[in-house]
Short mmCIF file of N, CA and C in Angstrom, two decimals:
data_model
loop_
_atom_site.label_atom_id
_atom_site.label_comp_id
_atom_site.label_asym_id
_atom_site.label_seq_id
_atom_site.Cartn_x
_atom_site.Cartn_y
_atom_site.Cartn_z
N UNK U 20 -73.23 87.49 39.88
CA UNK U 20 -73.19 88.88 40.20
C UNK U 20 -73.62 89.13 41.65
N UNK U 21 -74.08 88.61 42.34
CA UNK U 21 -75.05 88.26 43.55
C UNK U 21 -74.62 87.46 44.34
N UNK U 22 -73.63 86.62 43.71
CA UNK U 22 -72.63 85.52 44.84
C UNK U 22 -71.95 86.19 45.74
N UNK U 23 -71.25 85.32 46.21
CA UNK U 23 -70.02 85.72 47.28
C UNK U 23 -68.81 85.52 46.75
N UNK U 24 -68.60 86.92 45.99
CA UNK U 24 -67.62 86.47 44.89
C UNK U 24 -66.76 88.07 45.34
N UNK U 25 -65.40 88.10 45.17
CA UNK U 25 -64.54 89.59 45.73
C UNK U 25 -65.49 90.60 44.81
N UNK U 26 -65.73 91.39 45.84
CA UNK U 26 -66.44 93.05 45.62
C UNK U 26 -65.56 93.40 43.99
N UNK U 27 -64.61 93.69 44.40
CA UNK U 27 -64.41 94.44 42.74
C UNK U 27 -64.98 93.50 41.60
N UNK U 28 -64.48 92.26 41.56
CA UNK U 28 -65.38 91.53 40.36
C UNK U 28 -66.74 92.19 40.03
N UNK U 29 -67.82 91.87 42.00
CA UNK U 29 -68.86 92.16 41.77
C UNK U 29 -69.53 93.62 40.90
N UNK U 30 -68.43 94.42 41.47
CA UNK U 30 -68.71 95.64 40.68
C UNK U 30 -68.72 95.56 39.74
N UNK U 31 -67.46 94.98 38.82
CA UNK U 31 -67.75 95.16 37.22
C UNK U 31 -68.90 94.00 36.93
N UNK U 32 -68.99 92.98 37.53
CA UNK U 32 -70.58 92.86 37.26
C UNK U 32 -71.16 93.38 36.59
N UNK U 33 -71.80 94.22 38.04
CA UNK U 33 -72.95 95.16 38.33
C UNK U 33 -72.68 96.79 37.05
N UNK U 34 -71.68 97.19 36.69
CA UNK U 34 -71.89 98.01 36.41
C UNK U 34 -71.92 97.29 34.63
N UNK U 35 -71.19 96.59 34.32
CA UNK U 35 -71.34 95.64 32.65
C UNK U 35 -73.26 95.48 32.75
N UNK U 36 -74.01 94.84 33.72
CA UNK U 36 -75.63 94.13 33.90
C UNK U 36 -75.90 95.86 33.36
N UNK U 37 -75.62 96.79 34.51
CA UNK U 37 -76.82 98.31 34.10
C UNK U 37 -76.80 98.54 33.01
N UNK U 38 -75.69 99.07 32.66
CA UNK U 38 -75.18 99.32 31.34
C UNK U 38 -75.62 98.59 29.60
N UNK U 39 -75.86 97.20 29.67
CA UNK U 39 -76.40 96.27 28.87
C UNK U 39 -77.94 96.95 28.69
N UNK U 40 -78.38 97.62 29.97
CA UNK U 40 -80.48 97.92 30.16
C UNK U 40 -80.44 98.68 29.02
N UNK U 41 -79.90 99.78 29.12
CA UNK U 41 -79.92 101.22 27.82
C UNK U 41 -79.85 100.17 26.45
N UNK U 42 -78.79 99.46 26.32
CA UNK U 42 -78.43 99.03 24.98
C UNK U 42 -79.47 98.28 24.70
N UNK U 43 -79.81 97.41 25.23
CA UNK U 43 -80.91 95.96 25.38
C UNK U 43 -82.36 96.99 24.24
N UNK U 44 -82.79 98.11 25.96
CA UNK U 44 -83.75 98.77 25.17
C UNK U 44 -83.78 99.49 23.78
N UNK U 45 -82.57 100.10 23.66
CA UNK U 45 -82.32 100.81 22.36
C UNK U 45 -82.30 100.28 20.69
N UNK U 46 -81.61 98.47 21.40
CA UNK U 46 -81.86 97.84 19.79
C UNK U 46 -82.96 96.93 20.24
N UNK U 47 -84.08 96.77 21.11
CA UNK U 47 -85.80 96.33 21.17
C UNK U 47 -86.32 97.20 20.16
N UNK U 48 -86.40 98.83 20.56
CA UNK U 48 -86.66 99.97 19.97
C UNK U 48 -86.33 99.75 18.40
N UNK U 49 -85.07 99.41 18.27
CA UNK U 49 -84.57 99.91 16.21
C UNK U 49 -84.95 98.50 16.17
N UNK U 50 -85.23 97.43 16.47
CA UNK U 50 -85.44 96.19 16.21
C UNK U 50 -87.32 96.31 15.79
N UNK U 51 -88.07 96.57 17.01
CA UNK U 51 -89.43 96.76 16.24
C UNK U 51 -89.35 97.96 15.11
N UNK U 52 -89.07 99.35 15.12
CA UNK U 52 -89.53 100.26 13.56
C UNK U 52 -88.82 99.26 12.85
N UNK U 53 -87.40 98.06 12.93
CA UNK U 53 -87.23 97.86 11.31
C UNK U 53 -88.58 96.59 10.94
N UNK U 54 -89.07 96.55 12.11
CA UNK U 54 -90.03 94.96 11.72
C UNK U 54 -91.15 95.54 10.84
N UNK U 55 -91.23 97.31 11.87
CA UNK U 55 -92.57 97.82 11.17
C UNK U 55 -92.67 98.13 9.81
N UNK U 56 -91.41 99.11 9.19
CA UNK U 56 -90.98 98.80 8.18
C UNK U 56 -90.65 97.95 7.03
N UNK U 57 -90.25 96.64 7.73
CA UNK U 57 -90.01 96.13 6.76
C UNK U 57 -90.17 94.31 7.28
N UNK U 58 -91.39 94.14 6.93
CA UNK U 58 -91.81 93.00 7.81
C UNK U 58 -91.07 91.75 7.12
N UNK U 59 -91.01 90.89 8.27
CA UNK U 59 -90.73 89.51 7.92
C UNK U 59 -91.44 88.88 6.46
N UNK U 60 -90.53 87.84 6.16
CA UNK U 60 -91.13 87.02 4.95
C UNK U 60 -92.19 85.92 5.42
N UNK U 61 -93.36 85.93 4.72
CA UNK U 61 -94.18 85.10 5.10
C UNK U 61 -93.91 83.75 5.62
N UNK U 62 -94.85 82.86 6.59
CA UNK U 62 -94.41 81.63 6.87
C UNK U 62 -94.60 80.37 5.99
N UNK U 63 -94.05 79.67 5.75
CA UNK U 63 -94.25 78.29 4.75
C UNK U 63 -96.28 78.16 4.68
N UNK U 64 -96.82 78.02 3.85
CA UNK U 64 -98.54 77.80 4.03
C UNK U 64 -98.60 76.53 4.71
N UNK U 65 -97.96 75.84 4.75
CA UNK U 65 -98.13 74.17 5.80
C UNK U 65 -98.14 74.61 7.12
N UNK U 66 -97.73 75.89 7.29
CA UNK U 66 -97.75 75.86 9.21
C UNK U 66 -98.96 75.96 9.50
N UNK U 67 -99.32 75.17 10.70
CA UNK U 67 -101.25 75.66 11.16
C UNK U 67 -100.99 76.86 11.43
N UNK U 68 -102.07 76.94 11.39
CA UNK U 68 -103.04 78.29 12.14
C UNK U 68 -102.66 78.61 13.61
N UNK U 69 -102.37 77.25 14.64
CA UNK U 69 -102.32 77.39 15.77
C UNK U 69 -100.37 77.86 16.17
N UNK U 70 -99.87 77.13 15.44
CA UNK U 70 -98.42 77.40 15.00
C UNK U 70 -98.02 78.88 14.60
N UNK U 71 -99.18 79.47 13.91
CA UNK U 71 -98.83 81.21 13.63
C UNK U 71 -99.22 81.80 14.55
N UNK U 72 -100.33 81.38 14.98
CA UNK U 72 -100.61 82.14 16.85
C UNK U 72 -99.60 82.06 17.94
N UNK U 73 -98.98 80.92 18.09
CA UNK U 73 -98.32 80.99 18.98
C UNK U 73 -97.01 81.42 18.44
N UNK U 74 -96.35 81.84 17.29
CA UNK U 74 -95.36 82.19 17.20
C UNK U 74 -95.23 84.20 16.79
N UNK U 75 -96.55 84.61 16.70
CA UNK U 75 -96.87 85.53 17.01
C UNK U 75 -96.63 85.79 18.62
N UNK U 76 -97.28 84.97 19.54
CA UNK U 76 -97.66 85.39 20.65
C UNK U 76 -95.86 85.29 21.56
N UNK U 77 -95.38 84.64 20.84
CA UNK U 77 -94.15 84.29 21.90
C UNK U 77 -93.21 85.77 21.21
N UNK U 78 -92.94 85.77 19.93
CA UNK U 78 -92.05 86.84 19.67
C UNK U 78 -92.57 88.39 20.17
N UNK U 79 -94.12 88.42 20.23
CA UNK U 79 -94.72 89.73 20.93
C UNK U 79 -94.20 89.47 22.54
N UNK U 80 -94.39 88.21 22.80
CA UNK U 80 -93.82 88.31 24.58
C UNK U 80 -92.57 88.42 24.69
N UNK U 81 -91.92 88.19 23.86
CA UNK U 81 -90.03 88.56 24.12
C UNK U 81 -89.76 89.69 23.64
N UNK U 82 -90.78 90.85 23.08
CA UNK U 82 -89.94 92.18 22.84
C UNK U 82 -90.69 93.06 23.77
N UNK U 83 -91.99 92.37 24.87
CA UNK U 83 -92.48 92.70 26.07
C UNK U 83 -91.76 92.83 27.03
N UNK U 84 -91.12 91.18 27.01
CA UNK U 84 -90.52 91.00 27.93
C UNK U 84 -88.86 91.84 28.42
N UNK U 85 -88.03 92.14 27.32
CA UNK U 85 -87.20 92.22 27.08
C UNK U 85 -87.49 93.99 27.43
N UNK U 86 -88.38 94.81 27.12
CA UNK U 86 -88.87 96.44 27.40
C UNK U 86 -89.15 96.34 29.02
N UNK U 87 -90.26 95.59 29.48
CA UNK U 87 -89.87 95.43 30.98
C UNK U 87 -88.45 95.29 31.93
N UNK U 88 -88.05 94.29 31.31
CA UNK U 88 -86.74 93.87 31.94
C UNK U 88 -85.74 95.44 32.24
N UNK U 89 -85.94 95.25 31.07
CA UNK U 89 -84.93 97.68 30.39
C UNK U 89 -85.61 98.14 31.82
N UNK U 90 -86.74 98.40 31.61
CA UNK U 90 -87.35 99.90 31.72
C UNK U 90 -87.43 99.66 33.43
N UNK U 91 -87.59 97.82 34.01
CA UNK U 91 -87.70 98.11 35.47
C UNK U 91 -86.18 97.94 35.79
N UNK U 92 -85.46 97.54 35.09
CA UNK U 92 -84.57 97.49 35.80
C UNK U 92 -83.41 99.57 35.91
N UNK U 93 -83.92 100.11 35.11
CA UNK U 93 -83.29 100.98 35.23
C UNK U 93 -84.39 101.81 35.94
N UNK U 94 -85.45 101.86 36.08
CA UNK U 94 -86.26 102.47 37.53
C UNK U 94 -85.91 101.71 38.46
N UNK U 95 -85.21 100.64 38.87
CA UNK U 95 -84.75 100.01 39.64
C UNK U 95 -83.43 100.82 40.66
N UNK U 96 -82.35 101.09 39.26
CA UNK U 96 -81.16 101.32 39.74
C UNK U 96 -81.85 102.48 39.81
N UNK U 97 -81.80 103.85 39.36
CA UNK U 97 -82.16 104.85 39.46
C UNK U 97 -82.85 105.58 40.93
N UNK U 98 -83.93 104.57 40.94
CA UNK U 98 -84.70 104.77 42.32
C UNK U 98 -84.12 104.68 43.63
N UNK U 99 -83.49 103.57 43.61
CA UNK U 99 -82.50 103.09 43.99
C UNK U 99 -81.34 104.06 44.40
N UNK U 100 -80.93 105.00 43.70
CA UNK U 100 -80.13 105.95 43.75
C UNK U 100 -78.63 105.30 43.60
N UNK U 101 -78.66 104.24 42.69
CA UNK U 101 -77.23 104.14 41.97
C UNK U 101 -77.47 104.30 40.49
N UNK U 102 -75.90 104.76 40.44
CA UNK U 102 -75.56 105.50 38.49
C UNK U 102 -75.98 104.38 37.49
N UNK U 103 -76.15 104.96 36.63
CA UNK U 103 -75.73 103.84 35.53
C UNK U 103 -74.55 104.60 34.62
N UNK U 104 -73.43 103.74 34.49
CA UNK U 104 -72.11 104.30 34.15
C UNK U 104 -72.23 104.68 33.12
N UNK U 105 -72.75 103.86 32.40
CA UNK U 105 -72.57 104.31 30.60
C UNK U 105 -73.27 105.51 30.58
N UNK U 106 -74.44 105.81 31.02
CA UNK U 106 -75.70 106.75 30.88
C UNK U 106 -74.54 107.94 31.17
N UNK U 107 -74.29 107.93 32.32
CA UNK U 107 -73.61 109.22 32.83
C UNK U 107 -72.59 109.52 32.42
N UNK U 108 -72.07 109.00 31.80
CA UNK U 108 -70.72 109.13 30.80
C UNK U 108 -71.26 109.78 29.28
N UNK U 109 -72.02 109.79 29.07
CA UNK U 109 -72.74 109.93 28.34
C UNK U 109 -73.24 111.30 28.44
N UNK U 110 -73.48 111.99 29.66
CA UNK U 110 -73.91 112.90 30.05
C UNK U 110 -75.25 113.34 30.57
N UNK U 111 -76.14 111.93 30.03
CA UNK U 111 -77.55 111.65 30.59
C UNK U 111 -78.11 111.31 32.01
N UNK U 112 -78.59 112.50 32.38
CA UNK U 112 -79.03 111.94 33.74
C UNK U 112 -80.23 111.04 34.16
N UNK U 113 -80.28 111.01 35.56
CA UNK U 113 -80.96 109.78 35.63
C UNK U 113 -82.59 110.60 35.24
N UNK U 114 -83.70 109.79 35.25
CA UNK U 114 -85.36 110.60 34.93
C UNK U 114 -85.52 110.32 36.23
N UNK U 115 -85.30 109.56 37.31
CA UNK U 115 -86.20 109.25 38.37
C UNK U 115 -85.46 109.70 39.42
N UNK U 116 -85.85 110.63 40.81
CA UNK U 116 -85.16 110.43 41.68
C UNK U 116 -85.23 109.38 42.94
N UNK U 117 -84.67 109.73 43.41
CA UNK U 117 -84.22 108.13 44.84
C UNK U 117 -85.71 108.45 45.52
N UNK U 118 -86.29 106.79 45.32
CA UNK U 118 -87.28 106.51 46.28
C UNK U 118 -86.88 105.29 46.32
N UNK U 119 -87.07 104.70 47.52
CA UNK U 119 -86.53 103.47 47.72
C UNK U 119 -88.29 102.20 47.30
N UNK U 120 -89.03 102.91 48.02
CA UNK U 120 -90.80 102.09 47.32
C UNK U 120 -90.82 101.89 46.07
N UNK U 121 -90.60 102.82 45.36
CA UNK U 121 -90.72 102.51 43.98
C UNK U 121 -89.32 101.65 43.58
N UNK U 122 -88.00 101.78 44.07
CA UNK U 122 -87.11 101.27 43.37
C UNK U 122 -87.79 99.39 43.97
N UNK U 123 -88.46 99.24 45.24
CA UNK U 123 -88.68 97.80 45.70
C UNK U 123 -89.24 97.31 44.83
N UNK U 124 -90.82 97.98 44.10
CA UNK U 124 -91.45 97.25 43.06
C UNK U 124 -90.77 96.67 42.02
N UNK U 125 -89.59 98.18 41.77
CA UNK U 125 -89.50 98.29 39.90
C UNK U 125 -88.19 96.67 40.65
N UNK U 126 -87.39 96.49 41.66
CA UNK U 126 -86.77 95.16 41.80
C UNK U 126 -87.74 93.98 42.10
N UNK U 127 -88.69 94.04 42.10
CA UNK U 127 -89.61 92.69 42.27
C UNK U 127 -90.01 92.71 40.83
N UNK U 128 -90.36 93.80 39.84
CA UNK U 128 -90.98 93.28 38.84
C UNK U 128 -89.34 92.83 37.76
N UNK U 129 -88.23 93.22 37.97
CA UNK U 129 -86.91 93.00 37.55
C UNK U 129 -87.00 91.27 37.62
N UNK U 130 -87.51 91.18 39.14
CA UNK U 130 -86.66 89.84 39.33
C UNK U 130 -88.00 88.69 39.02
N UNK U 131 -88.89 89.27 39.01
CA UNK U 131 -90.40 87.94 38.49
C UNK U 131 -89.86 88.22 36.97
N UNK U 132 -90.52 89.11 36.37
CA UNK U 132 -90.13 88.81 34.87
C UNK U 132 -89.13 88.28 34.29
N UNK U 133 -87.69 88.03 34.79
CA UNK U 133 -87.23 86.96 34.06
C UNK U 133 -87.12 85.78 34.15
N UNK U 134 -87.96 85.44 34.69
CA UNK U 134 -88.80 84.32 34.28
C UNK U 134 -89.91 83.70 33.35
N UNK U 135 -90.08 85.05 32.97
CA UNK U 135 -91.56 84.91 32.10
C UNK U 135 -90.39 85.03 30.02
N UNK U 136 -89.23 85.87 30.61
CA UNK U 136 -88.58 86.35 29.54
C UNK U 136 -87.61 84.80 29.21
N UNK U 137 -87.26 84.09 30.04
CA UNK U 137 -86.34 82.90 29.53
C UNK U 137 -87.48 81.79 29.54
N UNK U 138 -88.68 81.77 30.03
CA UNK U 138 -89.60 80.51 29.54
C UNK U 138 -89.72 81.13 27.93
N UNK U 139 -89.72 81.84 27.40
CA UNK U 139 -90.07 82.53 26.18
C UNK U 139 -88.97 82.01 25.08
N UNK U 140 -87.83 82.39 25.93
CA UNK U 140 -86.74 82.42 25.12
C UNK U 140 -86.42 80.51 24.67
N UNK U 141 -86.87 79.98 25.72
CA UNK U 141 -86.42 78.69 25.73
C UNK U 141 -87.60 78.06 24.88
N UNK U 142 -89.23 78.51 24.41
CA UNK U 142 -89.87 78.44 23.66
C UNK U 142 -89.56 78.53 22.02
N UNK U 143 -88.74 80.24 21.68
CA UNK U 143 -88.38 80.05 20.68
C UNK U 143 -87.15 79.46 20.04
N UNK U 144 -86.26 78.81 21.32
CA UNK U 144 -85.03 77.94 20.84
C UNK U 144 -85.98 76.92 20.62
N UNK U 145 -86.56 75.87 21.23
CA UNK U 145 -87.16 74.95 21.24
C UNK U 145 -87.91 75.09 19.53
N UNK U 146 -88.62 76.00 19.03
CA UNK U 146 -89.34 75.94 17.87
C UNK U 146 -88.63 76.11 16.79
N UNK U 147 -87.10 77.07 17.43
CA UNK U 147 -86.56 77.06 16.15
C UNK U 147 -85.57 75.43 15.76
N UNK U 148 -85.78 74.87 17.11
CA UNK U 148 -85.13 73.77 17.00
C UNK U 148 -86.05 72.72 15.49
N UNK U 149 -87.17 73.04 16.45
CA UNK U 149 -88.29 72.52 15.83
C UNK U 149 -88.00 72.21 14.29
N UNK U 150 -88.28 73.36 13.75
CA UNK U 150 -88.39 73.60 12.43
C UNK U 150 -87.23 73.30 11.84
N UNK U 151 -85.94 74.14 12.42
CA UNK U 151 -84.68 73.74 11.66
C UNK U 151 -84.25 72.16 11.42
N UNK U 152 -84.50 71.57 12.80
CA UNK U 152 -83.39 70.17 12.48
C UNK U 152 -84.70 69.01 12.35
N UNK U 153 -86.30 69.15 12.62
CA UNK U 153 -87.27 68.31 12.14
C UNK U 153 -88.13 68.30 11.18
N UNK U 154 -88.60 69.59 11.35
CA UNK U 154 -89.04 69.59 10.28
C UNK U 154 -88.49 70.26 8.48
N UNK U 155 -87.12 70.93 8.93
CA UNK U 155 -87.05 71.32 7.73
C UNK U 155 -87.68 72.06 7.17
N UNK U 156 -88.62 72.96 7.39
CA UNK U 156 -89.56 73.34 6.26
C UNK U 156 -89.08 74.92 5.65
N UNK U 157 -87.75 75.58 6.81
CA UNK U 157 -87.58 76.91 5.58
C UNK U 157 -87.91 77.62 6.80
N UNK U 158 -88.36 77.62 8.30
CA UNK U 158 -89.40 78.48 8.90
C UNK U 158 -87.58 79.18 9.46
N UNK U 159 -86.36 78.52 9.37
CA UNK U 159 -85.91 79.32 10.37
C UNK U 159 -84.50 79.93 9.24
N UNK U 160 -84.73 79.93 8.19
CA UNK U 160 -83.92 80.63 7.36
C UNK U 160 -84.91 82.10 7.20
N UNK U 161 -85.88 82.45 7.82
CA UNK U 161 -86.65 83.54 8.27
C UNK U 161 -86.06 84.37 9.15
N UNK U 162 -85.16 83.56 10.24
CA UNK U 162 -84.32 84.32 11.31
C UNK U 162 -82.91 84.52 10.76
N UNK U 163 -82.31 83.50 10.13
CA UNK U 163 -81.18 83.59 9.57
C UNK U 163 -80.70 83.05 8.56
N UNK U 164 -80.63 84.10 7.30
CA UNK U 164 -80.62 83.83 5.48
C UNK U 164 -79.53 83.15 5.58
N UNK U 165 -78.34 82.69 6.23
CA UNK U 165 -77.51 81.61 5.71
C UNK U 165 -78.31 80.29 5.83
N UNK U 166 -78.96 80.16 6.27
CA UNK U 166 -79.49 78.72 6.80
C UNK U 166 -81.23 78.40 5.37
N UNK U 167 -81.07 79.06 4.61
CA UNK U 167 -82.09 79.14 3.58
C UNK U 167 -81.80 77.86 2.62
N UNK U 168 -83.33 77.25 2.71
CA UNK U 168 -83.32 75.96 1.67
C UNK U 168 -82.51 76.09 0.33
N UNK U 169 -81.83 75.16 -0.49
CA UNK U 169 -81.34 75.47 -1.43
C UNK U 169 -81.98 74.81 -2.44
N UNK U 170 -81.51 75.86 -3.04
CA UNK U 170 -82.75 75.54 -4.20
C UNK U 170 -82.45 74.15 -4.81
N UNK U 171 -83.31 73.28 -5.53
CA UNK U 171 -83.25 72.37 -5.96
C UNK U 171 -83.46 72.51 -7.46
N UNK U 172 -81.99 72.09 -8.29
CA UNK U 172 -82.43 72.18 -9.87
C UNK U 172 -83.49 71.37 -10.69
N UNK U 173 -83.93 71.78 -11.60
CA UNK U 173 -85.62 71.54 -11.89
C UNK U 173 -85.23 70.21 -13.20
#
């Protein structure tokens, strides 16, 4: 998006990246009330203790991470004083007006945090690797019911 690649491409880029911020945030948003609602199934009792901490701590940092990413990157564009297409099509205007100081932060904290958001992400591939193809134990038919142990006749 950022290469030296012909301007019109870059545009639809740039306007597909803004556009994704609204959506990104909106199912973070319906994604935590349905967790609050209706929480996950417990983890296998063999997982440690230290194993439920950190898999607490990483899925709380990716729906952190993932609300930052939203929220600076559209004080970003905004501040910035470019549209976001979908929004305005939409009929929603922007909340922030053009400051270019604030749009510098809200692009420095855009561009550090994803870094903090794909070490995360590459954490919970890595664990779900974990569990699914070593250990087996059931932890990742939690994320996705096709992949659920089958039962074994008695």
């Amino acid at each position: 998006m950022t290469q030296e690649i012909p301007r019109p491409t870059q545009d639809v880029l740039f306007i597909l990246h803004k556009g994704l911020g609204p959506f990104v945030l909106i199912v973070v948003l319906a994604r935590l009330a349905w967790r609050f609602v209706s929480p996950p199934p417990p983890l296998p009792p063999e997982i440690p203790k230290a194993q439920r901490f950190a898999a607490g701590a990483v899925h709380a940092g990716l729906y952190v991470f993932l609300i930052i990413m939203a929220v600076s990157g559209y004080v970003r564009v905004t501040t910035g004083g470019f549209p976001i297409e979908s929004l305005r099509a939409l009929g929603i205007p922007p909340l922030f007006s053009k400051d270019e100081s604030i749009a510098t932060v809200a692009e420095a904290v855009h561009a550090t945090a994803r870094y903090g958001l794909v070490l995360l992400i590459l954490l919970h591939v890595a664990a779900a690797a974990y569990h699914g193809i070593v250990r087996r134990d059931g932890v990742v038919s939690r994320m996705w019911p096709p992949f659920s142990r089958r039962k074994t006749a008695a």
